[in-house]
Amino acid sequence: GATIDAGTLPGPTPGVAVGLALGAPHHLRVAASVATFLDQERGTPNGAVASFSLLSVQLRGCWELPFAGRFTAGPCLGGRFAHVSPNLFGDGVRTGNRGRSPDGASLFGLGGGGHVAVRLSPVFAVGGDLAVDGWLTHPQFLVVDPVTGAATPVHGTPKASLFGALGVEGRFL
């Protein structure tokens, strides 16, 4: 389905996701998904361009309450793992990441939100998720001048980000 992340990269970023959800007794729903997002670019003070890519994995548990026939909604809790990869384009610069590898940074967050769905048939539904994740790590990506060694921040991961998804669900149980 379609997805969006607001906060992890320099700007709101659309992407695509694929997931699997299992129903459990007492209206419980456990969902796992993997999402990849379009790259985001940001200019640096020395004229280089930094491009960031994002891959994330979500695991959420929801309490799915039936409303008005085909409509269900409920709160969710869960976690999210994400990997942010930087690429830097320009002369005489290299990228660094405080306390981490220059190849990228891994983030882990916990959060909550909600899930809604409208059943279109006995097998298919249209569903949506919205969650706010608080990141437990806050990497900052730097541009390092090779001559002076001065490091300039180009992007930092905030304390929280917003994740949303909309897609078609197959319900077989």
mmCIF file of N, CA and C in Angstrom, residues 19-33 58-64 76 115 119 129 169-173:
data_model
loop_
_atom_site.group_PDB
_atom_site.id
_atom_site.type_symbol
_atom_site.label_atom_id
_atom_site.label_comp_id
_atom_site.label_asym_id
_atom_site.label_seq_id
_atom_site.Cartn_x
_atom_site.Cartn_y
_atom_site.Cartn_z
ATOM 1 N N GLY A 19 2.651 -5.679 4.012
ATOM 2 C CA GLY A 19 2.525 -6.158 5.374
ATOM 3 C C GLY A 19 1.668 -7.388 5.487
ATOM 4 N N LEU A 20 1.631 -7.928 6.691
ATOM 5 C CA LEU A 20 0.840 -9.095 7.016
ATOM 6 C C LEU A 20 0.229 -8.854 8.388
ATOM 7 N N ALA A 21 -1.058 -9.111 8.494
ATOM 8 C CA ALA A 21 -1.742 -8.953 9.778
ATOM 9 C C ALA A 21 -2.480 -10.244 10.106
ATOM 10 N N LEU A 22 -2.478 -10.599 11.377
ATOM 11 C CA LEU A 22 -3.177 -11.787 11.839
ATOM 12 C C LEU A 22 -4.172 -11.387 12.915
ATOM 13 N N GLY A 23 -5.371 -11.912 12.801
ATOM 14 C CA GLY A 23 -6.378 -11.686 13.828
ATOM 15 C C GLY A 23 -6.190 -12.673 14.963
ATOM 16 N N ALA A 24 -6.522 -12.244 16.152
ATOM 17 C CA ALA A 24 -6.419 -13.083 17.341
ATOM 18 C C ALA A 24 -7.725 -12.954 18.114
ATOM 19 N N PRO A 25 -7.941 -13.826 19.099
ATOM 20 C CA PRO A 25 -9.178 -13.721 19.892
ATOM 21 C C PRO A 25 -9.325 -12.355 20.561
ATOM 22 N N HIS A 26 -10.539 -12.019 20.897
ATOM 23 C CA HIS A 26 -10.885 -10.792 21.616
ATOM 24 C C HIS A 26 -10.568 -9.533 20.813
ATOM 25 N N HIS A 27 -10.767 -9.588 19.504
ATOM 26 C CA HIS A 27 -10.588 -8.440 18.605
ATOM 27 C C HIS A 27 -9.154 -7.922 18.560
ATOM 28 N N LEU A 28 -8.190 -8.768 18.845
ATOM 29 C CA LEU A 28 -6.789 -8.365 18.747
ATOM 30 C C LEU A 28 -6.285 -8.602 17.330
ATOM 31 N N ARG A 29 -5.388 -7.743 16.889
ATOM 32 C CA ARG A 29 -4.808 -7.814 15.545
ATOM 33 C C ARG A 29 -3.317 -7.530 15.681
ATOM 34 N N VAL A 30 -2.473 -8.396 15.129
ATOM 35 C CA VAL A 30 -1.038 -8.197 15.138
ATOM 36 C C VAL A 30 -0.607 -7.990 13.690
ATOM 37 N N ALA A 31 0.103 -6.892 13.431
ATOM 38 C CA ALA A 31 0.487 -6.548 12.061
ATOM 39 C C ALA A 31 1.987 -6.271 11.993
ATOM 40 N N ALA A 32 2.601 -6.750 10.916
ATOM 41 C CA ALA A 32 4.010 -6.469 10.626
ATOM 42 C C ALA A 32 4.086 -5.952 9.196
ATOM 43 N N SER A 33 4.928 -4.945 8.969
ATOM 44 C CA SER A 33 5.077 -4.419 7.609
ATOM 45 C C SER A 33 6.496 -3.924 7.385
ATOM 46 N N GLN A 58 7.840 -2.274 10.792
ATOM 47 C CA GLN A 58 6.934 -1.976 11.886
ATOM 48 C C GLN A 58 6.319 -3.272 12.418
ATOM 49 N N LEU A 59 6.078 -3.325 13.716
ATOM 50 C CA LEU A 59 5.347 -4.411 14.346
ATOM 51 C C LEU A 59 4.379 -3.758 15.326
ATOM 52 N N ARG A 60 3.087 -3.992 15.111
ATOM 53 C CA ARG A 60 2.070 -3.339 15.934
ATOM 54 C C ARG A 60 1.008 -4.342 16.373
ATOM 55 N N GLY A 61 0.494 -4.125 17.560
ATOM 56 C CA GLY A 61 -0.655 -4.864 18.062
ATOM 57 C C GLY A 61 -1.809 -3.892 18.215
ATOM 58 N N CYS A 62 -2.976 -4.267 17.709
ATOM 59 C CA CYS A 62 -4.138 -3.370 17.736
ATOM 60 C C CYS A 62 -5.335 -4.071 18.369
ATOM 61 N N TRP A 63 -6.184 -3.297 18.964
ATOM 62 C CA TRP A 63 -7.466 -3.776 19.449
ATOM 63 C C TRP A 63 -8.486 -3.280 18.448
ATOM 64 N N GLU A 64 -9.037 -4.190 17.663
ATOM 65 C CA GLU A 64 -9.914 -3.851 16.546
ATOM 66 C C GLU A 64 -11.372 -3.986 16.977
ATOM 67 N N CYS A 76 -3.604 1.178 18.639
ATOM 68 C CA CYS A 76 -2.471 0.270 18.393
ATOM 69 C C CYS A 76 -1.263 0.703 19.212
ATOM 70 N N HIS A 115 -5.756 2.083 13.919
ATOM 71 C CA HIS A 115 -6.033 1.398 12.653
ATOM 72 C C HIS A 115 -7.533 1.496 12.392
ATOM 73 N N ARG A 119 -14.664 -3.021 5.408
ATOM 74 C CA ARG A 119 -14.755 -4.266 4.653
ATOM 75 C C ARG A 119 -15.513 -4.025 3.356
ATOM 76 N N ASP A 129 -3.550 3.127 8.675
ATOM 77 C CA ASP A 129 -2.841 3.192 9.956
ATOM 78 C C ASP A 129 -2.238 4.576 10.127
ATOM 79 N N GLU A 169 -6.517 -4.661 2.143
ATOM 80 C CA GLU A 169 -6.223 -5.804 3.002
ATOM 81 C C GLU A 169 -6.978 -7.031 2.515
ATOM 82 N N GLY A 170 -6.307 -8.165 2.514
ATOM 83 C CA GLY A 170 -6.978 -9.443 2.284
ATOM 84 C C GLY A 170 -7.233 -10.090 3.630
ATOM 85 N N ARG A 171 -8.477 -10.439 3.890
ATOM 86 C CA ARG A 171 -8.828 -11.063 5.178
ATOM 87 C C ARG A 171 -9.360 -12.458 4.899
ATOM 88 N N PHE A 172 -8.606 -13.443 5.344
ATOM 89 C CA PHE A 172 -8.940 -14.817 4.989
ATOM 90 C C PHE A 172 -9.394 -15.665 6.169
ATOM 91 N N LEU A 173 -9.325 -15.124 7.360
ATOM 92 C CA LEU A 173 -9.752 -15.903 8.536
ATOM 93 C C LEU A 173 -10.921 -15.247 9.220
#
